[in-house]
Amino acid sequence: MRYEFTAEEEQFRAELVEWIDELDDDYKGLSEAGSDDDWAKSLEVRRMLADKGWLTLHWPVEYGGQGASMMKQVIFTEEMVYHSIPGRDGFGTRMLAPTLMVHGTEEQRKEYLPPIARGDVQWCQGYSEPDSGSDLASLQMRAVDDGDHYVVTGSKIWTSQAHRADHIFFLVRTDPDAPKHRGISFLLSETNVPGIRIEPIINMAGHHQFNQVFFDEVRVPKANLVGEENRGWYVAATLLDFERSGIDYPAQAQRALDELIAYAKGMKGVTGLPLSEDPDTRRRLVDLQIQVDSTRGVAYEVADMQGRGEIPNKEASMAKTLGTRLVQDVHRFGVDLLGMYGQLRPGSYLSQLDGRMLDAQLGTVAYTIFAGTTEIQKNIIATRGLGLPRG
Ligand SMILES: Cc1cc2nc3c(=O)[nH]c(=O)nc-3n(C[C@H](O)[C@H](O)[C@H](O)COP(=O)(O)OP(=O)(O)OC[C@H]3O[C@@H](n4cnc5c(N)ncnc54)[C@H](O)[C@@H]3O)c2cc1C
């Protein structure tokens, strides 16, 4: 399938790319899981995006957004990811804010939406627990009623960016006797309050991206309950719908592939000819480009459905399954193509492409785990897509 963008969408893409071209190089290629300095620069870009109105591109106009089409939002994400520009705010603008628009009280919207729109706050997501991941509804973190407050005890794990976050949205069990989906509530808290302790977890690429967050009798005002008590599962599910789109993956893969094609054209192999003239290398590059194009097509389809008010489910699972495997495949091939140089980390004086292929190969192992593992996505495709019986 081929997607035609409207003239307005093409114009937006051109404006965005021009802005990116003019952005200081210091801001490009930064990882938000990087140093404190990188993070500070990411926040500067976030505020620039807020000033342009692009941070809240997809928010309805009544909440101060641009009311942009899904396709415009897709173009934004695609170009930002392709050009490795930091500053987007997945947890605040993309997940929590639209959820508060649906389930929050007027007071909660007034309190929480403006700082998110200005790029002034960082949220994190406390869903997973040490014994609850794919089967999220089995979560055990307990919130006990204490008048105007809940008293929360337990722990959350794999909490991305918790060490940078000033706020957390999270799920707790408010009724331990109810069936598991019916005793869950959705709460908001600042992270810098008595009883919350954040411990780093370092991933195998050596980066500090996620954490374990311990709650020890943390007092959370009842005004911070989103939706009804014990009905938090539905709030959580709404939020997860906003989490899925899938265009990030082919955009990231395209960027890496373009770098590898340029490398193959410039680097001579053992035959003395450029690697790009080696038939096997050419075939692999073409295969990967086809994979990128078809995965991008699925992501556009997901966005197109959302734009028409339909709720993609098997399509979103396809976009995630194909996209995450694609990103892994491209970087694995990249490490192979670089030969012995492929084993060098960023910063090594002999590394090629600044060691990004190995760093990304290690970092993207997580892609088929977070936001619903590949096995869970395949279960969805099997049951809702192919109509197969539950296993
Ligand atoms: C980089 C990264 C960032 C993350 N960030 C966050 C975050 O910010 N906030 C947050 O709350 N969580 C976060 N997570 C956690 C993530 O959501 C969970 O890791 C994920 O849901 C899987 O849960 P689990 O790790 O407990 O694995 P499990 O659910 O224990 O799964 C273990 C294995 O069993 C398979 N499996 C499980 N159930 C089934 C089934 N029914 N059928 C077939 N196979 C099955 C899984 O696919 C997996 O291979 C993050 C994870 C990663 C890797």
CSV table of C-alpha atoms and ligand atoms in Angstrom, one decimal:
chain,number,residue,atom,x,y,z
A,1,MET,CA,0.0,0.0,0.0
A,2,ARG,CA,1.3,3.5,-0.8
A,3,TYR,CA,0.3,6.5,1.4
A,4,GLU,CA,-0.1,9.9,-0.2
A,5,PHE,CA,0.3,12.7,2.3
A,6,THR,CA,-1.8,15.9,1.9
A,7,ALA,CA,-0.1,19.1,0.7
A,8,GLU,CA,-0.5,20.4,4.3
A,9,GLU,CA,1.2,17.3,5.7
A,10,GLU,CA,4.1,17.6,3.2
A,11,GLN,CA,4.5,21.2,4.1
A,12,PHE,CA,4.6,20.4,7.8
A,13,ARG,CA,7.3,17.7,7.1
A,14,ALA,CA,9.4,20.3,5.2
A,15,GLU,CA,9.0,22.9,8.0
A,16,LEU,CA,10.0,20.3,10.6
A,17,VAL,CA,13.1,19.1,8.6
A,18,GLU,CA,14.2,22.7,8.1
A,19,TRP,CA,14.0,23.3,11.8
A,20,ILE,CA,15.9,20.1,12.5
A,21,ASP,CA,18.6,21.1,10.0
A,22,GLU,CA,19.0,24.5,11.7
A,23,LEU,CA,19.1,23.0,15.2
A,24,ASP,CA,22.6,23.1,16.8
A,25,ASP,CA,24.5,19.9,16.3
A,26,ASP,CA,25.0,19.6,20.1
A,27,TYR,CA,21.4,18.5,20.4
A,28,LYS,CA,21.5,15.8,17.7
A,29,GLY,CA,22.1,12.1,18.4
A,30,LEU,CA,21.6,12.5,22.2
A,31,SER,CA,20.3,9.5,24.1
A,32,GLU,CA,17.9,10.3,26.9
A,33,ALA,CA,19.5,7.4,28.8
A,34,GLY,CA,22.8,9.2,28.5
A,35,SER,CA,24.7,11.5,30.9
A,36,ASP,CA,23.1,14.2,33.0
A,37,ASP,CA,24.4,16.7,30.5
A,38,ASP,CA,22.6,14.9,27.6
A,39,TRP,CA,19.5,14.9,29.7
A,40,ALA,CA,19.7,18.6,30.4
A,41,LYS,CA,20.1,19.2,26.7
A,42,SER,CA,17.1,16.9,25.9
A,43,LEU,CA,15.0,19.1,28.2
A,44,GLU,CA,16.1,22.2,26.4
A,45,VAL,CA,14.9,20.7,23.1
A,46,ARG,CA,11.6,19.7,24.8
A,47,ARG,CA,11.0,23.3,25.7
A,48,MET,CA,11.8,24.4,22.2
A,49,LEU,CA,9.3,21.9,21.0
A,50,ALA,CA,6.7,23.2,23.5
A,51,ASP,CA,7.3,26.8,22.2
A,52,LYS,CA,6.7,25.6,18.6
A,53,GLY,CA,3.5,23.9,19.8
A,54,TRP,CA,4.9,20.5,18.6
A,55,LEU,CA,5.1,18.9,22.0
A,56,THR,CA,1.3,18.9,22.1
A,57,LEU,CA,0.7,18.6,18.4
A,58,HIS,CA,-2.0,15.9,18.8
A,59,TRP,CA,-3.8,17.3,21.8
A,60,PRO,CA,-7.2,18.8,21.2
A,61,VAL,CA,-7.3,22.5,20.8
A,62,GLU,CA,-9.5,22.9,23.9
A,63,TYR,CA,-6.5,21.6,26.0
A,64,GLY,CA,-4.0,24.0,24.3
A,65,GLY,CA,-2.9,21.5,21.6
A,66,GLN,CA,-2.8,21.8,17.8
A,67,GLY,CA,-5.6,19.2,17.1
A,68,ALA,CA,-3.3,17.8,14.4
A,69,SER,CA,-4.2,14.8,12.3
A,70,MET,CA,-2.7,11.4,13.3
A,71,MET,CA,-0.7,11.5,10.1
A,72,LYS,CA,0.9,14.8,11.1
A,73,GLN,CA,1.8,13.3,14.4
A,74,VAL,CA,3.3,10.3,12.6
A,75,ILE,CA,5.4,12.6,10.4
A,76,PHE,CA,6.6,14.4,13.5
A,77,THR,CA,7.7,11.2,15.2
A,78,GLU,CA,9.2,9.8,12.1
A,79,GLU,CA,11.4,12.8,11.4
A,80,MET,CA,12.4,13.3,15.0
A,81,VAL,CA,13.5,9.7,15.4
A,82,TYR,CA,15.2,9.5,12.0
A,83,HIS,CA,17.3,12.5,12.8
A,84,SER,CA,17.9,11.4,16.4
A,85,ILE,CA,16.5,14.5,18.0
A,86,PRO,CA,15.7,14.1,21.7
A,87,GLY,CA,13.0,16.0,23.7
A,88,ARG,CA,9.8,14.1,22.9
A,89,ASP,CA,7.8,13.2,26.1
A,90,GLY,CA,6.4,9.8,25.8
A,91,PHE,CA,5.1,9.5,29.4
A,92,GLY,CA,3.6,13.0,29.8
A,93,THR,CA,2.3,14.3,26.5
A,94,ARG,CA,1.7,11.0,24.8
A,95,MET,CA,0.4,8.7,27.6
A,96,LEU,CA,-0.8,10.4,30.8
A,97,ALA,CA,-2.2,13.7,29.4
A,98,PRO,CA,-4.6,12.0,26.9
A,99,THR,CA,-5.6,9.6,29.7
A,100,LEU,CA,-6.4,12.5,32.0
A,101,MET,CA,-8.5,14.1,29.2
A,102,VAL,CA,-10.6,11.0,29.2
A,103,HIS,CA,-10.7,9.9,32.9
A,104,GLY,CA,-9.3,12.8,35.0
A,105,THR,CA,-11.2,15.3,37.1
A,106,GLU,CA,-11.3,19.0,36.1
A,107,GLU,CA,-9.0,19.7,39.0
A,108,GLN,CA,-6.5,17.1,37.8
A,109,ARG,CA,-6.5,18.4,34.2
A,110,LYS,CA,-6.0,21.9,35.5
A,111,GLU,CA,-3.1,20.9,37.7
A,112,TYR,CA,-1.3,18.4,35.5
A,113,LEU,CA,-1.8,19.3,31.9
A,114,PRO,CA,-0.2,22.8,31.7
A,115,PRO,CA,3.2,21.8,33.1
A,116,ILE,CA,3.3,18.8,30.7
A,117,ALA,CA,2.4,21.1,27.8
A,118,ARG,CA,5.2,23.5,28.8
A,119,GLY,CA,7.7,20.6,29.0
A,120,ASP,CA,8.3,21.4,32.7
A,121,VAL,CA,7.8,18.0,34.2
A,122,GLN,CA,8.9,14.4,33.7
A,123,TRP,CA,6.6,11.6,34.5
A,124,CYS,CA,7.3,7.9,34.7
A,125,GLN,CA,5.1,4.8,34.5
A,126,GLY,CA,4.8,2.4,37.5
A,127,TYR,CA,3.0,-0.6,36.0
A,128,SER,CA,5.3,-3.6,36.2
A,129,GLU,CA,6.3,-5.3,39.4
A,130,PRO,CA,8.9,-7.9,40.2
A,131,ASP,CA,6.2,-10.6,39.9
A,132,SER,CA,3.8,-8.9,37.4
A,133,GLY,CA,4.7,-8.0,33.8
A,134,SER,CA,2.8,-9.6,31.0
A,135,ASP,CA,0.1,-10.6,33.4
A,136,LEU,CA,-0.2,-7.0,34.7
A,137,ALA,CA,-3.5,-7.6,36.5
A,138,SER,CA,-1.8,-9.8,39.0
A,139,LEU,CA,0.0,-6.8,40.5
A,140,GLN,CA,0.4,-6.7,44.3
A,141,MET,CA,1.4,-3.2,45.3
A,142,ARG,CA,-1.1,-2.5,48.1
A,143,ALA,CA,-2.9,0.8,48.8
A,144,VAL,CA,-4.7,0.9,52.1
A,145,ASP,CA,-7.5,3.4,52.7
A,146,ASP,CA,-6.7,6.0,55.4
A,147,GLY,CA,-9.3,8.7,55.3
A,148,ASP,CA,-8.2,11.4,52.8
A,149,HIS,CA,-5.2,9.3,51.8
A,150,TYR,CA,-4.1,5.9,50.6
A,151,VAL,CA,-1.0,4.4,52.2
A,152,VAL,CA,1.0,2.6,49.6
A,153,THR,CA,3.5,-0.2,50.1
A,154,GLY,CA,5.3,-2.4,47.5
A,155,SER,CA,7.6,-2.0,44.6
A,156,LYS,CA,7.6,-1.2,40.9
A,157,ILE,CA,10.4,-2.4,38.5
A,158,TRP,CA,11.8,-1.6,35.1
A,159,THR,CA,10.5,2.0,35.7
A,160,SER,CA,12.1,3.9,32.8
A,161,GLN,CA,13.4,7.4,33.7
A,162,ALA,CA,12.2,7.2,37.3
A,163,HIS,CA,15.6,8.7,38.3
A,164,ARG,CA,14.8,11.7,36.1
A,165,ALA,CA,11.1,11.9,37.0
A,166,ASP,CA,9.5,14.3,39.4
A,167,HIS,CA,6.1,12.4,39.1
A,168,ILE,CA,4.9,8.9,38.7
A,169,PHE,CA,1.6,7.4,37.6
A,170,PHE,CA,1.1,3.9,38.9
A,171,LEU,CA,-1.3,1.0,39.6
A,172,VAL,CA,-2.1,-0.3,43.0
A,173,ARG,CA,-4.4,-3.0,44.5
A,174,THR,CA,-7.1,-1.3,46.5
A,175,ASP,CA,-9.3,-4.4,47.0
A,176,PRO,CA,-7.3,-7.6,47.5
A,177,ASP,CA,-10.5,-9.7,47.7
A,178,ALA,CA,-12.0,-8.7,44.4
A,179,PRO,CA,-11.3,-10.6,41.1
A,180,LYS,CA,-7.9,-9.4,40.0
A,181,HIS,CA,-8.9,-6.9,37.3
A,182,ARG,CA,-11.5,-5.3,39.6
A,183,GLY,CA,-9.4,-4.4,42.7
A,184,ILE,CA,-6.9,-2.1,40.9
A,185,SER,CA,-6.7,1.7,41.1
A,186,PHE,CA,-4.7,4.3,39.2
A,187,LEU,CA,-2.8,6.9,41.3
A,188,LEU,CA,-0.5,9.9,40.7
A,189,SER,CA,2.3,10.9,43.0
A,190,GLU,CA,5.3,13.1,43.2
A,191,THR,CA,8.5,11.0,43.4
A,192,ASN,CA,10.2,13.3,45.9
A,193,VAL,CA,8.0,12.4,48.9
A,194,PRO,CA,8.7,10.4,52.1
A,195,GLY,CA,8.7,6.6,51.6
A,196,ILE,CA,9.7,6.5,47.9
A,197,ARG,CA,13.2,5.2,47.1
A,198,ILE,CA,14.6,4.8,43.6
A,199,GLU,CA,17.3,2.3,42.9
A,200,PRO,CA,19.1,2.1,39.5
A,201,ILE,CA,19.2,-0.9,37.3
A,202,ILE,CA,22.0,-0.8,34.7
A,203,ASN,CA,21.2,-2.5,31.4
A,204,MET,CA,23.6,-4.7,29.5
A,205,ALA,CA,24.7,-1.8,27.2
A,206,GLY,CA,25.9,-0.2,30.5
A,207,HIS,CA,23.2,2.5,30.5
A,208,HIS,CA,21.1,3.6,33.4
A,209,GLN,CA,17.7,3.8,31.7
A,210,PHE,CA,15.4,2.0,34.2
A,211,ASN,CA,15.0,1.5,37.9
A,212,GLN,CA,13.3,-0.3,40.8
A,213,VAL,CA,11.0,2.0,42.8
A,214,PHE,CA,10.3,1.1,46.4
A,215,PHE,CA,7.2,2.5,48.2
A,216,ASP,CA,7.2,2.3,52.0
A,217,GLU,CA,3.9,3.5,53.5
A,218,VAL,CA,3.8,6.4,51.0
A,219,ARG,CA,0.8,8.7,51.7
A,220,VAL,CA,-1.0,9.6,48.5
A,221,PRO,CA,-4.0,12.0,48.7
A,222,LYS,CA,-7.2,10.6,47.4
A,223,ALA,CA,-7.5,13.6,45.1
A,224,ASN,CA,-4.7,11.8,43.1
A,225,LEU,CA,-7.0,8.9,42.2
A,226,VAL,CA,-7.7,8.9,38.5
A,227,GLY,CA,-11.1,7.4,37.6
A,228,GLU,CA,-13.0,5.4,40.1
A,229,GLU,CA,-11.5,3.4,42.9
A,230,ASN,CA,-11.1,-0.3,41.9
A,231,ARG,CA,-11.7,0.6,38.2
A,232,GLY,CA,-8.1,1.5,37.5
A,233,TRP,CA,-7.7,-1.4,35.1
A,234,TYR,CA,-9.8,0.5,32.5
A,235,VAL,CA,-7.8,3.7,33.0
A,236,ALA,CA,-4.6,1.7,32.6
A,237,ALA,CA,-5.9,0.1,29.4
A,238,THR,CA,-6.8,3.5,28.0
A,239,LEU,CA,-3.3,4.7,28.6
A,240,LEU,CA,-1.8,1.6,26.9
A,241,ASP,CA,-3.8,2.4,23.8
A,242,PHE,CA,-2.0,5.7,23.5
A,243,GLU,CA,1.3,4.0,24.0
A,244,ARG,CA,1.2,2.0,20.8
A,245,SER,CA,1.8,3.5,17.4
A,246,GLY,CA,4.9,1.8,15.9
A,247,ILE,CA,6.4,4.4,13.5
A,248,ASP,CA,9.4,4.9,15.7
A,249,TYR,CA,10.8,1.5,14.8
A,250,PRO,CA,11.1,1.8,11.0
A,251,ALA,CA,12.3,5.4,11.4
A,252,GLN,CA,15.1,4.2,13.6
A,253,ALA,CA,15.9,1.3,11.3
A,254,GLN,CA,15.9,3.5,8.2
A,255,ARG,CA,18.4,5.8,9.9
A,256,ALA,CA,20.8,2.9,10.8
A,257,LEU,CA,20.4,1.4,7.4
A,258,ASP,CA,21.2,4.7,5.6
A,259,GLU,CA,24.4,4.9,7.7
A,260,LEU,CA,25.3,1.3,6.8
A,261,ILE,CA,24.7,2.0,3.1
A,262,ALA,CA,27.0,5.0,3.2
A,263,TYR,CA,29.6,3.0,5.2
A,264,ALA,CA,29.4,0.1,2.7
A,265,LYS,CA,30.0,2.5,-0.2
A,266,GLY,CA,33.0,4.1,1.5
A,267,MET,CA,34.8,1.0,3.0
A,268,LYS,CA,36.8,-1.5,0.9
A,269,GLY,CA,36.4,-5.2,1.7
A,270,VAL,CA,39.0,-8.0,1.4
A,271,THR,CA,38.6,-8.0,-2.5
A,272,GLY,CA,39.7,-4.4,-2.6
A,273,LEU,CA,36.3,-3.3,-3.8
A,274,PRO,CA,33.8,-1.3,-1.8
A,275,LEU,CA,31.6,-3.5,0.5
A,276,SER,CA,28.6,-2.1,-1.4
A,277,GLU,CA,29.8,-4.1,-4.5
A,278,ASP,CA,29.8,-7.4,-2.6
A,279,PRO,CA,26.7,-9.4,-3.8
A,280,ASP,CA,25.9,-10.8,-0.3
A,281,THR,CA,26.1,-7.4,1.4
A,282,ARG,CA,23.9,-5.9,-1.4
A,283,ARG,CA,21.3,-8.6,-0.9
A,284,ARG,CA,21.2,-8.1,2.8
A,285,LEU,CA,20.9,-4.3,2.5
A,286,VAL,CA,18.1,-4.7,0.0
A,287,ASP,CA,16.3,-7.3,2.2
A,288,LEU,CA,16.5,-4.9,5.1
A,289,GLN,CA,15.2,-2.0,3.0
A,290,ILE,CA,12.2,-4.1,2.0
A,291,GLN,CA,11.6,-4.9,5.6
A,292,VAL,CA,11.8,-1.2,6.6
A,293,ASP,CA,9.3,-0.2,3.8
A,294,SER,CA,6.8,-2.9,4.6
A,295,THR,CA,7.0,-2.2,8.4
A,296,ARG,CA,6.5,1.5,7.7
A,297,GLY,CA,3.4,0.6,5.7
A,298,VAL,CA,1.9,-1.3,8.6
A,299,ALA,CA,2.7,1.7,11.0
A,300,TYR,CA,1.0,4.1,8.5
A,301,GLU,CA,-2.0,1.8,8.4
A,302,VAL,CA,-2.3,1.9,12.3
A,303,ALA,CA,-2.1,5.7,12.2
A,304,ASP,CA,-4.6,5.8,9.4
A,305,MET,CA,-7.1,3.7,11.4
A,306,GLN,CA,-6.6,5.8,14.5
A,307,GLY,CA,-7.2,8.9,12.4
A,308,ARG,CA,-10.5,7.4,11.2
A,309,GLY,CA,-11.5,6.8,14.8
A,310,GLU,CA,-11.0,3.0,14.6
A,311,ILE,CA,-9.1,1.2,17.3
A,312,PRO,CA,-6.3,-0.9,15.9
A,313,ASN,CA,-5.4,-4.0,18.0
A,314,LYS,CA,-4.0,-6.8,15.8
A,315,GLU,CA,-2.6,-4.1,13.5
A,316,ALA,CA,-0.8,-2.3,16.4
A,317,SER,CA,0.6,-5.7,17.5
A,318,MET,CA,1.8,-6.4,14.0
A,319,ALA,CA,3.5,-3.0,13.9
A,320,LYS,CA,5.2,-3.6,17.2
A,321,THR,CA,6.3,-7.2,16.4
A,322,LEU,CA,7.6,-6.4,12.9
A,323,GLY,CA,9.2,-3.1,14.0
A,324,THR,CA,11.0,-4.3,17.0
A,325,ARG,CA,12.5,-7.3,15.2
A,326,LEU,CA,13.4,-5.0,12.3
A,327,VAL,CA,15.4,-2.7,14.5
A,328,GLN,CA,17.2,-5.6,16.0
A,329,ASP,CA,17.9,-7.2,12.6
A,330,VAL,CA,19.4,-3.9,11.2
A,331,HIS,CA,21.8,-3.4,14.1
A,332,ARG,CA,22.8,-7.1,14.2
A,333,PHE,CA,23.6,-6.8,10.5
A,334,GLY,CA,25.4,-3.5,11.2
A,335,VAL,CA,27.7,-5.2,13.8
A,336,ASP,CA,28.5,-8.0,11.3
A,337,LEU,CA,29.2,-5.5,8.4
A,338,LEU,CA,31.7,-3.6,10.5
A,339,GLY,CA,33.7,-6.8,11.1
A,340,MET,CA,36.1,-6.5,14.0
A,341,TYR,CA,35.3,-2.8,14.3
A,342,GLY,CA,31.8,-3.9,15.2
A,343,GLN,CA,32.9,-5.0,18.6
A,344,LEU,CA,34.1,-1.5,19.6
A,345,ARG,CA,32.1,0.6,21.9
A,346,PRO,CA,31.3,4.3,21.5
A,347,GLY,CA,34.3,6.5,22.3
A,348,SER,CA,36.9,3.9,21.2
A,349,TYR,CA,39.3,5.7,18.8
A,350,LEU,CA,39.1,2.9,16.2
A,351,SER,CA,35.3,2.5,16.3
A,352,GLN,CA,33.4,2.9,13.1
A,353,LEU,CA,30.1,4.9,13.1
A,354,ASP,CA,31.1,5.8,16.7
A,355,GLY,CA,30.3,2.3,18.0
A,356,ARG,CA,26.6,3.0,17.6
A,357,MET,CA,25.8,-0.4,16.0
A,358,LEU,CA,27.0,-2.4,18.9
A,359,ASP,CA,25.5,0.0,21.4
A,360,ALA,CA,22.1,-0.2,19.6
A,361,GLN,CA,22.4,-4.0,19.2
A,362,LEU,CA,22.7,-4.4,23.0
A,363,GLY,CA,20.1,-1.7,23.7
A,364,THR,CA,17.4,-3.0,21.3
A,365,VAL,CA,17.3,-6.5,22.9
A,366,ALA,CA,14.8,-4.8,25.2
A,367,TYR,CA,12.5,-3.8,22.3
A,368,THR,CA,10.8,-7.2,22.0
A,369,ILE,CA,10.2,-7.1,25.8
A,370,PHE,CA,8.9,-3.6,26.7
A,371,ALA,CA,5.3,-2.4,26.0
A,372,GLY,CA,4.1,-6.0,25.6
A,373,THR,CA,6.5,-8.8,24.7
A,374,THR,CA,6.6,-10.3,21.2
A,375,GLU,CA,5.0,-13.5,22.5
A,376,ILE,CA,2.0,-11.5,23.9
A,377,GLN,CA,1.7,-9.5,20.6
A,378,LYS,CA,1.7,-12.8,18.7
A,379,ASN,CA,-1.1,-14.1,21.0
A,380,ILE,CA,-3.1,-11.0,20.1
A,381,ILE,CA,-2.5,-11.5,16.4
A,382,ALA,CA,-3.4,-15.2,16.7
A,383,THR,CA,-6.7,-14.7,18.6
A,384,ARG,CA,-8.0,-11.3,17.4
A,385,GLY,CA,-6.4,-11.4,13.9
A,386,LEU,CA,-6.5,-15.0,12.8
A,387,GLY,CA,-9.4,-16.0,15.0
A,388,LEU,CA,-7.4,-18.9,16.5
A,389,PRO,CA,-8.6,-20.3,19.9
A,390,ARG,CA,-6.9,-19.2,23.1
A,391,GLY,CA,-4.0,-21.6,23.9
B,1,LIG,C1,13.7,-1.3,28.4
B,1,LIG,C2,12.5,-1.6,29.2
B,1,LIG,C3,11.8,-0.5,29.7
B,1,LIG,C4,10.6,-0.8,30.5
B,1,LIG,N1,10.0,0.3,31.0
B,1,LIG,C5,8.9,0.1,31.8
B,1,LIG,C6,8.3,1.2,32.5
B,1,LIG,O1,8.7,2.4,32.3
B,1,LIG,N2,7.3,1.0,33.3
B,1,LIG,C7,6.8,-0.3,33.5
B,1,LIG,O2,5.8,-0.4,34.2
B,1,LIG,N3,7.4,-1.3,32.9
B,1,LIG,C8,8.4,-1.2,32.1
B,1,LIG,N4,9.0,-2.3,31.5
B,1,LIG,C9,8.6,-3.6,31.9
B,1,LIG,C10,7.9,-4.3,30.7
B,1,LIG,O3,6.6,-3.8,30.5
B,1,LIG,C11,7.9,-5.8,31.1
B,1,LIG,O4,9.2,-6.3,31.1
B,1,LIG,C12,7.0,-6.6,30.1
B,1,LIG,O5,5.7,-6.3,30.3
B,1,LIG,C13,7.3,-8.1,30.4
B,1,LIG,O6,7.0,-8.5,31.7
B,1,LIG,P1,8.1,-9.3,32.5
B,1,LIG,O7,9.4,-8.7,32.3
B,1,LIG,O8,7.6,-9.5,33.9
B,1,LIG,O9,8.2,-10.7,31.8
B,1,LIG,P2,7.1,-11.9,32.0
B,1,LIG,O10,5.8,-11.4,31.8
B,1,LIG,O11,7.5,-12.7,33.2
B,1,LIG,O12,7.5,-12.8,30.7
B,1,LIG,C14,8.6,-13.7,30.7
B,1,LIG,C15,8.6,-14.4,29.4
B,1,LIG,O13,7.4,-15.2,29.3
B,1,LIG,C16,6.6,-14.9,28.1
B,1,LIG,N5,5.2,-14.9,28.4
B,1,LIG,C17,4.5,-14.4,29.5
B,1,LIG,N6,3.2,-14.6,29.4
B,1,LIG,C18,3.0,-15.3,28.2
B,1,LIG,C19,1.8,-15.8,27.6
B,1,LIG,N7,0.6,-15.7,28.1
B,1,LIG,N8,2.0,-16.5,26.4
B,1,LIG,C20,3.3,-16.6,25.8
B,1,LIG,N9,4.4,-16.2,26.4
B,1,LIG,C21,4.3,-15.5,27.6
B,1,LIG,C22,7.0,-13.5,27.8
B,1,LIG,O14,6.8,-13.2,26.4
B,1,LIG,C23,8.5,-13.5,28.2
B,1,LIG,O15,9.3,-14.1,27.1
B,1,LIG,C24,10.2,-2.1,30.7
B,1,LIG,C25,10.9,-3.2,30.2
B,1,LIG,C26,12.0,-2.9,29.5
B,1,LIG,C27,12.8,-4.1,28.9
